[in-house]
mmCIF file of C-alpha atoms in Angstrom:
data_model
loop_
_atom_site.group_PDB
_atom_site.id
_atom_site.type_symbol
_atom_site.label_atom_id
_atom_site.label_comp_id
_atom_site.label_asym_id
_atom_site.label_seq_id
_atom_site.Cartn_x
_atom_site.Cartn_y
_atom_site.Cartn_z
ATOM 1 C CA MET N 1 -24.004 -28.319 6.173
ATOM 2 C CA ARG N 2 -27.136 -30.360 6.911
ATOM 3 C CA ARG N 3 -30.466 -28.601 6.684
ATOM 4 C CA GLY N 4 -31.213 -29.497 10.330
ATOM 5 C CA ILE N 5 -28.102 -27.657 11.517
ATOM 6 C CA ALA N 6 -28.875 -24.729 9.255
ATOM 7 C CA ALA N 7 -32.390 -24.476 10.639
ATOM 8 C CA LEU N 8 -31.188 -24.558 14.262
ATOM 9 C CA GLY N 9 -28.703 -21.735 13.440
ATOM 10 C CA ALA N 10 -31.472 -19.634 11.926
ATOM 11 C CA ILE N 11 -33.772 -20.259 14.901
ATOM 12 C CA ALA N 12 -31.060 -19.397 17.420
ATOM 13 C CA LEU N 13 -30.124 -16.210 15.590
ATOM 14 C CA THR N 14 -33.726 -15.164 15.291
ATOM 15 C CA ALA N 15 -34.213 -15.658 18.987
ATOM 16 C CA THR N 16 -31.101 -13.587 19.751
ATOM 17 C CA LEU N 17 -32.267 -10.766 17.513
ATOM 18 C CA ALA N 18 -35.704 -10.769 19.150
ATOM 19 C CA ALA N 19 -34.113 -10.639 22.564
ATOM 20 C CA CYS N 20 -31.944 -7.710 21.502
ATOM 21 C CA GLY N 21 -35.077 -5.982 20.225
ATOM 22 C CA GLY N 22 -36.674 -6.087 23.688
ATOM 23 C CA ASN N 23 -40.127 -7.037 22.386
ATOM 24 C CA THR N 24 -42.272 -9.797 23.887
ATOM 25 C CA ALA N 25 -44.940 -11.668 21.984
ATOM 26 C CA PRO N 26 -48.552 -11.832 23.275
ATOM 27 C CA ALA N 27 -49.662 -15.027 25.027
ATOM 28 C CA ALA N 28 -52.437 -15.759 22.607
ATOM 29 C CA GLN N 29 -53.408 -14.706 19.085
ATOM 30 C CA SER N 30 -56.649 -14.708 17.130
ATOM 31 C CA ALA N 31 -56.999 -16.999 14.133
ATOM 32 C CA ASP N 32 -56.608 -14.003 11.787
ATOM 33 C CA ALA N 33 -53.560 -12.790 13.654
ATOM 34 C CA ALA N 34 -52.020 -16.205 13.565
ATOM 35 C CA ALA N 35 -52.643 -16.441 9.858
ATOM 36 C CA SER N 36 -51.033 -12.973 9.281
ATOM 37 C CA ALA N 37 -48.070 -13.959 11.422
ATOM 38 C CA GLY N 38 -47.609 -17.150 9.399
ATOM 39 C CA ALA N 39 -47.764 -15.231 6.138
ATOM 40 C CA ALA N 40 -45.168 -12.704 7.457
ATOM 41 C CA ALA N 41 -42.885 -15.605 8.455
ATOM 42 C CA GLU N 42 -43.280 -17.101 5.058
ATOM 43 C CA THR N 43 -42.354 -13.891 3.211
ATOM 44 C CA GLU N 44 -39.800 -12.640 5.679
ATOM 45 C CA ALA N 45 -37.825 -15.840 6.294
ATOM 46 C CA LYS N 46 -34.557 -13.935 6.490
ATOM 47 C CA VAL N 47 -33.536 -12.558 9.879
ATOM 48 C CA GLY N 48 -31.417 -9.652 8.620
ATOM 49 C CA ALA N 49 -29.044 -8.526 5.935
ATOM 50 C CA LEU N 50 -25.344 -7.618 5.605
ATOM 51 C CA THR N 51 -23.643 -5.515 2.913
ATOM 52 C CA ILE N 52 -20.130 -6.433 1.901
ATOM 53 C CA TRP N 53 -17.839 -4.553 -0.480
ATOM 54 C CA ALA N 54 -15.477 -6.566 -2.606
ATOM 55 C CA ASP N 55 -13.310 -5.789 -5.626
ATOM 56 C CA ASP N 56 -13.889 -7.305 -9.058
ATOM 57 C CA THR N 57 -11.534 -10.210 -8.462
ATOM 58 C CA ARG N 58 -13.532 -11.354 -5.403
ATOM 59 C CA TYR N 59 -17.120 -10.192 -6.080
ATOM 60 C CA SER N 60 -18.439 -13.466 -7.410
ATOM 61 C CA GLN N 61 -16.345 -15.483 -4.928
ATOM 62 C CA ILE N 62 -17.814 -13.752 -1.905
ATOM 63 C CA GLN N 63 -21.324 -14.132 -3.335
ATOM 64 C CA GLU N 64 -20.834 -17.917 -3.616
ATOM 65 C CA LEU N 65 -19.180 -18.108 -0.169
ATOM 66 C CA SER N 66 -21.966 -16.197 1.463
ATOM 67 C CA GLU N 67 -24.662 -18.558 0.145
ATOM 68 C CA ASN N 68 -23.366 -21.067 2.683
ATOM 69 C CA PHE N 69 -23.675 -18.457 5.470
ATOM 70 C CA THR N 70 -27.190 -17.524 4.374
ATOM 71 C CA ALA N 71 -28.208 -21.203 4.316
ATOM 72 C CA ALA N 72 -26.972 -21.660 7.941
ATOM 73 C CA THR N 73 -28.307 -18.434 9.434
ATOM 74 C CA GLN N 74 -31.034 -17.018 7.064
ATOM 75 C CA VAL N 75 -29.103 -13.787 7.029
ATOM 76 C CA GLU N 76 -29.018 -12.161 3.568
ATOM 77 C CA VAL N 77 -25.645 -11.032 2.242
ATOM 78 C CA ASN N 78 -25.586 -8.265 -0.406
ATOM 79 C CA VAL N 79 -22.153 -8.196 -2.119
ATOM 80 C CA VAL N 80 -21.327 -4.930 -3.906
ATOM 81 C CA GLN N 81 -18.558 -4.771 -6.477
ATOM 82 C CA LYS N 82 -16.108 -1.875 -6.010
ATOM 83 C CA SER N 83 -12.922 -0.730 -7.722
ATOM 84 C CA VAL N 84 -9.856 -1.974 -5.894
ATOM 85 C CA ASP N 85 -8.240 1.436 -6.424
ATOM 86 C CA ASP N 86 -11.051 3.469 -4.852
ATOM 87 C CA MET N 87 -12.731 1.142 -2.450
ATOM 88 C CA VAL N 88 -10.851 2.050 0.774
ATOM 89 C CA ASP N 89 -11.089 5.798 0.061
ATOM 90 C CA GLU N 90 -14.782 5.525 -0.569
ATOM 91 C CA PHE N 91 -15.154 3.424 2.677
ATOM 92 C CA ILE N 92 -13.287 6.113 4.672
ATOM 93 C CA ALA N 93 -15.541 8.826 3.160
ATOM 94 C CA GLN N 94 -18.835 6.999 3.665
ATOM 95 C CA VAL N 95 -18.580 5.343 7.071
ATOM 96 C CA PRO N 96 -18.658 8.600 9.091
ATOM 97 C CA THR N 97 -21.917 9.603 7.394
ATOM 98 C CA GLY N 98 -23.613 6.385 8.431
ATOM 99 C CA LYS N 99 -23.381 4.969 4.920
ATOM 100 C CA GLY N 100 -21.111 2.347 3.395
ATOM 101 C CA PRO N 101 -21.024 -1.428 3.962
ATOM 102 C CA ASP N 102 -21.003 -3.545 7.087
ATOM 103 C CA ILE N 103 -17.903 -5.352 5.950
ATOM 104 C CA ILE N 104 -15.085 -4.550 3.537
ATOM 105 C CA ILE N 105 -12.485 -6.995 2.060
ATOM 106 C CA THR N 106 -9.069 -5.474 1.418
ATOM 107 C CA ALA N 107 -5.329 -5.924 2.047
ATOM 108 C CA HIS N 108 -4.137 -5.322 5.593
ATOM 109 C CA ASP N 109 -1.788 -2.532 4.668
ATOM 110 C CA LYS N 110 -4.769 -0.189 4.653
ATOM 111 C CA LEU N 111 -5.563 -0.982 8.251
ATOM 112 C CA GLY N 112 -3.626 1.863 9.876
ATOM 113 C CA GLN N 113 -5.318 4.327 7.548
ATOM 114 C CA MET N 114 -8.735 2.976 8.356
ATOM 115 C CA VAL N 115 -8.128 2.936 12.135
ATOM 116 C CA SER N 116 -6.716 6.432 12.202
ATOM 117 C CA ASN N 117 -9.891 7.601 10.364
ATOM 118 C CA GLY N 118 -12.092 5.759 12.847
ATOM 119 C CA VAL N 119 -13.925 3.753 10.242
ATOM 120 C CA VAL N 120 -13.018 0.165 11.171
ATOM 121 C CA GLY N 121 -14.164 -1.665 14.250
ATOM 122 C CA PRO N 122 -12.347 -4.178 16.491
ATOM 123 C CA ALA N 123 -12.789 -7.891 15.915
ATOM 124 C CA ASP N 124 -12.466 -10.572 18.521
ATOM 125 C CA ILE N 125 -10.496 -13.367 16.882
ATOM 126 C CA SER N 126 -9.150 -14.911 20.132
ATOM 127 C CA GLY N 127 -11.013 -18.117 19.387
ATOM 128 C CA ILE N 128 -9.116 -18.726 16.180
ATOM 129 C CA LYS N 129 -5.747 -17.041 16.759
ATOM 130 C CA GLY N 130 -4.019 -20.345 17.276
ATOM 131 C CA LYS N 131 -5.420 -21.636 13.991
ATOM 132 C CA LEU N 132 -4.018 -18.819 11.923
ATOM 133 C CA ALA N 133 -0.492 -18.148 10.664
ATOM 134 C CA PRO N 134 1.253 -15.811 13.165
ATOM 135 C CA SER N 135 2.004 -13.325 10.365
ATOM 136 C CA ALA N 136 -1.752 -13.203 9.539
ATOM 137 C CA VAL N 137 -2.697 -12.415 13.174
ATOM 138 C CA GLN N 138 0.075 -9.750 13.344
ATOM 139 C CA ALA N 139 -1.264 -8.149 10.140
ATOM 140 C CA VAL N 140 -4.656 -7.510 11.549
ATOM 141 C CA THR N 141 -3.274 -6.291 14.935
ATOM 142 C CA TYR N 142 -2.921 -2.496 15.347
ATOM 143 C CA GLU N 143 -1.758 -0.924 18.592
ATOM 144 C CA GLY N 144 -2.609 -4.074 20.499
ATOM 145 C CA GLN N 145 -6.144 -4.447 19.124
ATOM 146 C CA THR N 146 -7.219 -6.988 16.529
ATOM 147 C CA TYR N 147 -9.355 -5.941 13.572
ATOM 148 C CA GLY N 148 -10.874 -8.268 10.981
ATOM 149 C CA VAL N 149 -10.552 -11.905 9.979
ATOM 150 C CA PRO N 150 -7.536 -12.771 7.746
ATOM 151 C CA TYR N 151 -8.015 -15.442 5.122
ATOM 152 C CA ALA N 152 -5.141 -15.255 2.557
ATOM 153 C CA LEU N 153 -1.382 -14.569 2.491
ATOM 154 C CA GLU N 154 0.981 -13.396 -0.241
ATOM 155 C CA SER N 155 4.767 -13.167 -0.200
ATOM 156 C CA ILE N 156 7.831 -13.560 -2.359
ATOM 157 C CA ALA N 157 10.094 -16.625 -2.267
ATOM 158 C CA LEU N 158 13.219 -18.051 -3.916
ATOM 159 C CA ILE N 159 12.351 -19.673 -7.229
ATOM 160 C CA ARG N 160 14.745 -22.354 -8.590
ATOM 161 C CA ASN N 161 15.112 -23.428 -12.235
ATOM 162 C CA ASN N 162 15.284 -27.193 -11.735
ATOM 163 C CA ALA N 163 16.812 -27.716 -15.158
ATOM 164 C CA LEU N 164 19.886 -25.813 -13.960
ATOM 165 C CA THR N 165 20.323 -26.907 -10.393
ATOM 166 C CA THR N 166 18.734 -28.964 -7.591
ATOM 167 C CA ALA N 167 20.520 -27.108 -4.778
ATOM 168 C CA GLU N 168 18.489 -26.050 -1.747
ATOM 169 C CA PRO N 169 20.693 -23.177 -0.418
ATOM 170 C CA LYS N 170 20.289 -22.145 3.139
ATOM 171 C CA THR N 171 22.521 -19.083 2.796
ATOM 172 C CA PHE N 172 22.960 -16.439 0.149
ATOM 173 C CA ASP N 173 26.582 -17.494 -0.453
ATOM 174 C CA GLU N 174 25.474 -21.107 -1.025
ATOM 175 C CA MET N 175 22.929 -19.881 -3.548
ATOM 176 C CA ILE N 176 25.487 -17.822 -5.477
ATOM 177 C CA GLU N 177 27.906 -20.805 -5.533
ATOM 178 C CA ALA N 178 25.211 -23.155 -6.901
ATOM 179 C CA GLY N 179 24.134 -20.551 -9.412
ATOM 180 C CA LYS N 180 27.676 -20.150 -10.718
ATOM 181 C CA ALA N 181 28.107 -23.900 -10.983
ATOM 182 C CA ALA N 182 25.144 -23.829 -13.436
ATOM 183 C CA GLY N 183 27.326 -21.861 -15.794
ATOM 184 C CA LYS N 184 24.745 -19.362 -16.980
ATOM 185 C CA GLU N 185 24.874 -15.590 -17.424
ATOM 186 C CA TYR N 186 23.518 -14.864 -13.907
ATOM 187 C CA PRO N 187 23.935 -17.115 -10.902
ATOM 188 C CA PHE N 188 20.966 -15.258 -9.401
ATOM 189 C CA ILE N 189 18.789 -12.457 -10.794
ATOM 190 C CA MET N 190 16.372 -10.098 -9.003
ATOM 191 C CA GLN N 191 14.728 -6.840 -9.940
ATOM 192 C CA VAL N 192 16.287 -3.717 -8.452
ATOM 193 C CA ALA N 193 15.799 -0.950 -10.995
ATOM 194 C CA GLU N 194 17.098 2.646 -10.714
ATOM 195 C CA GLU N 195 14.747 3.525 -7.827
ATOM 196 C CA GLY N 196 15.636 0.426 -5.792
ATOM 197 C CA ASP N 197 13.294 -2.274 -4.589
ATOM 198 C CA PRO N 198 13.029 -2.564 -0.765
ATOM 199 C CA TYR N 199 10.136 -4.988 -1.049
ATOM 200 C CA HIS N 200 12.134 -7.664 -2.873
ATOM 201 C CA MET N 201 15.217 -6.850 -0.878
ATOM 202 C CA TYR N 202 13.533 -7.098 2.510
ATOM 203 C CA PRO N 203 14.097 -10.744 3.338
ATOM 204 C CA PHE N 204 17.827 -10.242 2.931
ATOM 205 C CA GLN N 205 17.693 -7.118 5.152
ATOM 206 C CA THR N 206 15.812 -8.923 7.889
ATOM 207 C CA SER N 207 18.436 -11.664 7.905
ATOM 208 C CA PHE N 208 20.769 -8.989 9.339
ATOM 209 C CA GLY N 209 18.313 -8.297 12.163
ATOM 210 C CA ALA N 210 17.300 -4.965 10.648
ATOM 211 C CA PRO N 211 13.450 -4.783 10.366
ATOM 212 C CA VAL N 212 11.910 -1.590 9.001
ATOM 213 C CA PHE N 213 10.071 -0.870 12.322
ATOM 214 C CA LYS N 214 10.342 -2.344 15.815
ATOM 215 C CA GLN N 215 7.456 -4.486 17.015
ATOM 216 C CA GLU N 216 5.628 -4.942 20.286
ATOM 217 C CA ALA N 217 5.322 -8.361 21.876
ATOM 218 C CA ASP N 218 1.968 -8.914 20.198
ATOM 219 C CA GLY N 219 3.415 -8.118 16.740
ATOM 220 C CA SER N 220 2.122 -4.582 16.512
ATOM 221 C CA TYR N 221 4.491 -2.166 14.781
ATOM 222 C CA THR N 222 5.777 0.908 16.466
ATOM 223 C CA SER N 223 6.827 3.971 14.492
ATOM 224 C CA GLU N 224 10.419 3.528 15.736
ATOM 225 C CA LEU N 225 12.824 2.468 12.988
ATOM 226 C CA GLY N 226 14.360 -0.961 13.461
ATOM 227 C CA PHE N 227 17.079 -0.652 10.886
ATOM 228 C CA ALA N 228 18.749 2.554 12.038
ATOM 229 C CA GLY N 229 21.485 0.850 14.116
ATOM 230 C CA GLU N 230 24.521 -1.296 13.525
ATOM 231 C CA GLU N 231 22.488 -4.153 11.955
ATOM 232 C CA GLY N 232 21.201 -1.807 9.217
ATOM 233 C CA THR N 233 24.748 -0.553 8.514
ATOM 234 C CA LYS N 234 25.962 -4.155 8.116
ATOM 235 C CA PHE N 235 23.194 -4.791 5.577
ATOM 236 C CA ALA N 236 24.199 -1.623 3.731
ATOM 237 C CA GLU N 237 27.813 -2.754 3.572
ATOM 238 C CA TRP N 238 26.626 -6.119 2.267
ATOM 239 C CA LEU N 239 24.591 -4.297 -0.419
ATOM 240 C CA LYS N 240 27.682 -2.424 -1.574
ATOM 241 C CA ALA N 241 29.599 -5.722 -1.866
ATOM 242 C CA GLN N 242 26.817 -7.282 -3.968
ATOM 243 C CA GLY N 243 26.705 -4.275 -6.159
ATOM 244 C CA GLU N 244 30.456 -4.377 -6.784
ATOM 245 C CA ALA N 245 30.093 -8.082 -7.617
ATOM 246 C CA LYS N 246 27.210 -7.257 -10.023
ATOM 247 C CA VAL N 247 24.917 -9.679 -8.162
ATOM 248 C CA PHE N 248 22.604 -6.684 -7.753
ATOM 249 C CA ASP N 249 22.286 -4.317 -10.674
ATOM 250 C CA THR N 250 20.008 -1.271 -10.962
ATOM 251 C CA ALA N 251 19.722 -1.918 -14.674
ATOM 252 C CA ILE N 252 17.662 -5.108 -13.882
ATOM 253 C CA THR N 253 13.980 -4.215 -13.899
ATOM 254 C CA GLY N 254 11.124 -6.584 -13.101
ATOM 255 C CA ASP N 255 10.533 -7.324 -16.754
ATOM 256 C CA ILE N 256 14.198 -8.028 -17.390
ATOM 257 C CA ALA N 257 14.523 -10.350 -14.344
ATOM 258 C CA LYS N 258 11.370 -12.271 -15.328
ATOM 259 C CA GLN N 259 12.373 -12.742 -19.003
ATOM 260 C CA SER N 260 15.993 -13.658 -18.147
ATOM 261 C CA PHE N 261 14.765 -16.316 -15.861
ATOM 262 C CA ILE N 262 12.320 -17.675 -18.430
ATOM 263 C CA ASP N 263 15.195 -17.697 -21.007
ATOM 264 C CA GLY N 264 17.298 -19.889 -18.685
ATOM 265 C CA LYS N 265 19.856 -17.235 -18.020
ATOM 266 C CA ALA N 266 19.724 -17.663 -14.201
ATOM 267 C CA ALA N 267 19.424 -20.597 -11.802
ATOM 268 C CA PHE N 268 17.608 -18.583 -9.120
ATOM 269 C CA THR N 269 15.341 -15.576 -8.757
ATOM 270 C CA VAL N 270 13.230 -13.992 -5.995
ATOM 271 C CA THR N 271 9.720 -13.182 -6.961
ATOM 272 C CA GLY N 272 6.045 -13.842 -6.052
ATOM 273 C CA PRO N 273 3.298 -16.180 -7.137
ATOM 274 C CA TRP N 274 2.259 -13.762 -9.847
ATOM 275 C CA ASN N 275 5.331 -14.843 -11.917
ATOM 276 C CA VAL N 276 5.200 -18.546 -11.236
ATOM 277 C CA GLY N 277 2.237 -18.929 -13.645
ATOM 278 C CA PRO N 278 4.199 -17.443 -16.558
ATOM 279 C CA PHE N 279 7.220 -19.605 -15.648
ATOM 280 C CA ARG N 280 5.031 -22.683 -15.831
ATOM 281 C CA GLU N 281 3.423 -21.563 -19.044
ATOM 282 C CA ALA N 282 6.874 -21.235 -20.604
ATOM 283 C CA GLY N 283 7.397 -24.898 -19.869
ATOM 284 C CA MET N 284 9.780 -24.396 -17.018
ATOM 285 C CA ASP N 285 10.259 -26.887 -14.143
ATOM 286 C CA VAL N 286 10.591 -24.637 -11.060
ATOM 287 C CA SER N 287 10.531 -25.070 -7.293
ATOM 288 C CA ILE N 288 9.524 -22.568 -4.588
ATOM 289 C CA LEU N 289 11.958 -22.407 -1.700
ATOM 290 C CA PRO N 290 12.588 -20.159 1.358
ATOM 291 C CA VAL N 291 14.697 -17.087 0.673
ATOM 292 C CA PRO N 292 18.255 -17.878 1.938
ATOM 293 C CA SER N 293 19.764 -15.912 4.758
ATOM 294 C CA ALA N 294 22.499 -13.332 3.950
ATOM 295 C CA GLY N 295 23.132 -12.070 7.443
ATOM 296 C CA GLY N 296 22.890 -15.145 9.599
ATOM 297 C CA GLN N 297 19.326 -14.648 10.886
ATOM 298 C CA PRO N 298 16.142 -15.995 9.203
ATOM 299 C CA ALA N 299 15.215 -14.133 5.972
ATOM 300 C CA GLN N 300 11.676 -12.941 6.496
ATOM 301 C CA PRO N 301 9.868 -11.596 3.448
ATOM 302 C CA PHE N 302 7.007 -9.089 3.715
ATOM 303 C CA VAL N 303 3.655 -10.812 3.811
ATOM 304 C CA GLY N 304 0.537 -9.180 2.433
ATOM 305 C CA VAL N 305 -2.697 -10.364 4.159
ATOM 306 C CA GLN N 306 -6.153 -10.252 2.709
ATOM 307 C CA ALA N 307 -8.872 -9.836 5.393
ATOM 308 C CA PHE N 308 -12.491 -9.004 6.142
ATOM 309 C CA PHE N 309 -12.896 -5.775 8.177
ATOM 310 C CA ALA N 310 -16.058 -4.491 9.841
ATOM 311 C CA SER N 311 -17.315 -0.875 9.650
ATOM 312 C CA ALA N 312 -17.039 0.968 12.931
ATOM 313 C CA LYS N 313 -20.551 2.294 12.331
ATOM 314 C CA THR N 314 -22.327 -0.892 11.316
ATOM 315 C CA GLN N 315 -25.872 -1.127 12.611
ATOM 316 C CA ASN N 316 -25.661 -4.917 12.314
ATOM 317 C CA GLN N 317 -22.888 -5.825 14.733
ATOM 318 C CA LEU N 318 -24.512 -9.099 15.865
ATOM 319 C CA LEU N 319 -24.768 -10.200 12.267
ATOM 320 C CA VAL N 320 -21.194 -9.127 11.583
ATOM 321 C CA ASN N 321 -20.043 -11.180 14.546
ATOM 322 C CA LYS N 322 -21.905 -14.216 13.185
ATOM 323 C CA TYR N 323 -20.319 -13.733 9.740
ATOM 324 C CA PHE N 324 -16.864 -13.374 11.295
ATOM 325 C CA GLU N 325 -17.501 -16.627 13.311
ATOM 326 C CA PHE N 326 -18.407 -18.286 10.038
ATOM 327 C CA LEU N 327 -15.253 -16.981 8.371
ATOM 328 C CA GLY N 328 -13.138 -18.403 11.160
ATOM 329 C CA SER N 329 -14.181 -21.953 10.412
ATOM 330 C CA GLU N 330 -11.976 -24.311 8.500
ATOM 331 C CA GLU N 331 -14.847 -24.941 6.111
ATOM 332 C CA ALA N 332 -15.148 -21.280 5.144
ATOM 333 C CA GLN N 333 -11.403 -20.849 4.880
ATOM 334 C CA THR N 334 -11.223 -23.889 2.614
ATOM 335 C CA LYS N 335 -14.044 -22.565 0.454
ATOM 336 C CA LEU N 336 -12.248 -19.182 0.109
ATOM 337 C CA TYR N 337 -9.145 -21.000 -1.139
ATOM 338 C CA GLU N 338 -11.121 -23.100 -3.594
ATOM 339 C CA LEU N 339 -12.740 -19.960 -4.974
ATOM 340 C CA GLY N 340 -9.734 -17.626 -5.134
ATOM 341 C CA LYS N 341 -6.686 -19.921 -5.078
ATOM 342 C CA ARG N 342 -4.910 -17.565 -2.717
ATOM 343 C CA ILE N 343 -2.522 -18.910 -0.078
ATOM 344 C CA PRO N 344 -4.662 -19.823 2.973
ATOM 345 C CA ALA N 345 -4.007 -17.948 6.183
ATOM 346 C CA MET N 346 -4.976 -21.073 8.123
ATOM 347 C CA PRO N 347 -2.087 -23.621 8.095
ATOM 348 C CA SER N 348 -4.417 -26.562 8.509
ATOM 349 C CA VAL N 349 -6.135 -25.534 5.253
ATOM 350 C CA ALA N 350 -2.850 -24.869 3.488
ATOM 351 C CA ALA N 351 -1.711 -28.358 4.429
ATOM 352 C CA LYS N 352 -4.538 -29.922 2.498
ATOM 353 C CA VAL N 353 -4.003 -27.925 -0.666
ATOM 354 C CA ASP N 354 -3.089 -30.087 -3.692
ATOM 355 C CA ASP N 355 -1.322 -27.318 -5.607
ATOM 356 C CA ALA N 356 2.391 -27.728 -4.801
ATOM 357 C CA ASP N 357 3.210 -24.062 -5.650
ATOM 358 C CA ILE N 358 0.522 -22.760 -3.306
ATOM 359 C CA LYS N 359 1.696 -25.062 -0.531
ATOM 360 C CA ALA N 360 5.294 -23.973 -0.934
ATOM 361 C CA PHE N 361 4.401 -20.239 -0.906
ATOM 362 C CA ALA N 362 2.243 -20.882 2.155
ATOM 363 C CA GLU N 363 5.248 -22.309 4.019
ATOM 364 C CA VAL N 364 7.389 -19.321 3.099
ATOM 365 C CA ALA N 365 4.665 -16.751 3.920
ATOM 366 C CA GLY N 366 4.006 -18.468 7.226
ATOM 367 C CA SER N 367 7.492 -17.559 8.415
ATOM 368 C CA GLY N 368 7.424 -14.039 6.964
ATOM 369 C CA VAL N 369 6.326 -10.786 8.612
ATOM 370 C CA PRO N 370 3.368 -8.614 7.738
ATOM 371 C CA MET N 371 3.969 -5.458 5.875
ATOM 372 C CA PRO N 372 3.543 -2.600 8.392
ATOM 373 C CA ALA N 373 0.111 -1.047 8.106
ATOM 374 C CA ILE N 374 0.958 2.017 10.179
ATOM 375 C CA PRO N 375 0.736 5.556 8.729
ATOM 376 C CA ALA N 376 4.499 5.998 9.273
ATOM 377 C CA MET N 377 5.174 3.502 6.502
ATOM 378 C CA ASP N 378 4.219 6.117 3.963
ATOM 379 C CA ALA N 379 7.341 8.083 4.903
ATOM 380 C CA VAL N 380 9.701 5.083 4.278
ATOM 381 C CA TRP N 381 9.440 3.856 0.692
ATOM 382 C CA GLY N 382 10.980 6.754 -1.249
ATOM 383 C CA PHE N 383 14.062 7.272 0.901
ATOM 384 C CA TRP N 384 14.530 3.572 1.407
ATOM 385 C CA GLY N 385 14.562 2.457 -2.241
ATOM 386 C CA VAL N 386 16.700 5.287 -3.540
ATOM 387 C CA THR N 387 19.294 4.838 -0.831
ATOM 388 C CA GLU N 388 19.598 1.079 -1.539
ATOM 389 C CA ALA N 389 20.065 1.841 -5.262
ATOM 390 C CA ASN N 390 22.678 4.518 -4.505
ATOM 391 C CA ILE N 391 24.636 2.155 -2.242
ATOM 392 C CA ILE N 392 24.529 -0.635 -4.885
ATOM 393 C CA THR N 393 25.846 1.729 -7.574
ATOM 394 C CA GLY N 394 28.434 3.376 -5.318
ATOM 395 C CA LYS N 395 26.837 6.825 -5.367
ATOM 396 C CA GLU N 396 26.598 6.760 -1.567
ATOM 397 C CA ALA N 397 28.878 5.223 1.073
ATOM 398 C CA PRO N 398 27.032 2.480 2.955
ATOM 399 C CA ALA N 399 27.277 3.732 6.543
ATOM 400 C CA ASP N 400 26.825 7.449 5.691
ATOM 401 C CA GLY N 401 24.065 6.824 3.184
ATOM 402 C CA TRP N 402 22.114 4.535 5.485
ATOM 403 C CA MET N 403 22.353 6.895 8.453
ATOM 404 C CA LYS N 404 21.213 9.845 6.341
ATOM 405 C CA MET N 405 18.245 7.772 5.052
ATOM 406 C CA ALA N 406 17.256 6.879 8.647
ATOM 407 C CA GLU N 407 17.390 10.518 9.709
ATOM 408 C CA ASN N 408 15.314 11.624 6.705
ATOM 409 C CA ILE N 409 12.690 8.985 7.395
ATOM 410 C CA THR N 410 12.532 9.826 11.089
ATOM 411 C CA ASN N 411 12.029 13.548 10.263
ATOM 412 C CA ALA N 412 9.343 12.740 7.758
ATOM 413 C CA ILE N 413 7.501 10.588 10.320
ATOM 414 C CA LYS N 414 7.501 13.465 12.800
ATOM 415 C CA LYS N 415 5.922 15.952 10.384
#
């Protein structure tokens, strides 16, 4: 940004802050007063300050990003490093006391918890909604209200070993057929484990039209289960069939699936970007593809969204608004990608990314659905995973086991 533009931004923000303060300057000043005012302007060039909490993986990145914002607005940004495990809990504890940061950066799945505790404030992103991936907008929407500015996505996808096949399967059956043609131990391998893995299984489940929760028109999740009906039962029956065929096996853990794929024992796997690096380091030639449909509808993986959220008790709302406006620019979103190499939440930025893997994951995540951030989600995971594992192993009948799981989850949500 040119210095002239930055200077105008600082002047405009200074004028706005002065107007908000309600003070008027005297018509004339003495020479001494003018000199004092000049000295004050020299030493207090900044027009305000913001405090942002970020975890250790983003601390230095947000510092560098914010230098651009400070140059444009003369607003200081103090970035404080926090533990990713404790940051949200500390935020929830401090905000009601008037302490804590103006802005926090975290995954969207904490949004429901923060809203229910009254510690996060609404954010008007209407001006950039159309520039963001729909799943990113849905992720920061809670009960019809938007909170925060999303900037990065994360999801799983289908990973293909190009040395074994070049097939681009659109359906699960096509994938299994292509995998068998490769002649290896597994046509397809994915972690399940003894406790089940609803996260990795979810795109197949959604392809049966059985989402975990129903959604409003704006993408907000309700606490009404979406997989309790006939569609969920069909998915459960499909799970049983895949278990009997040993396509899904509870003996396959994450580590086993990863190593088996590296060892060339499977043509396809479903995993996230965290494993693509190790695949590349092992010398593999892989491609990232959409997860194929098993039930006839689009397979939509869960999408995790990283976003900036404002404190409900910030004393610097005007500055927060300016920072959020800055974050909504293509320049800032591009800078965030360059610093963190996370999948951009803005498709126009993702389209310009040179990294083929990042671009491919961006396309898959763009058609996914955000992981529910509502408190009711806490009641789901345990029942969900164990039931899937039991159906795969034959310990529970598909229809009865799935219905019992839905009842248990519904009762847990009501408590």
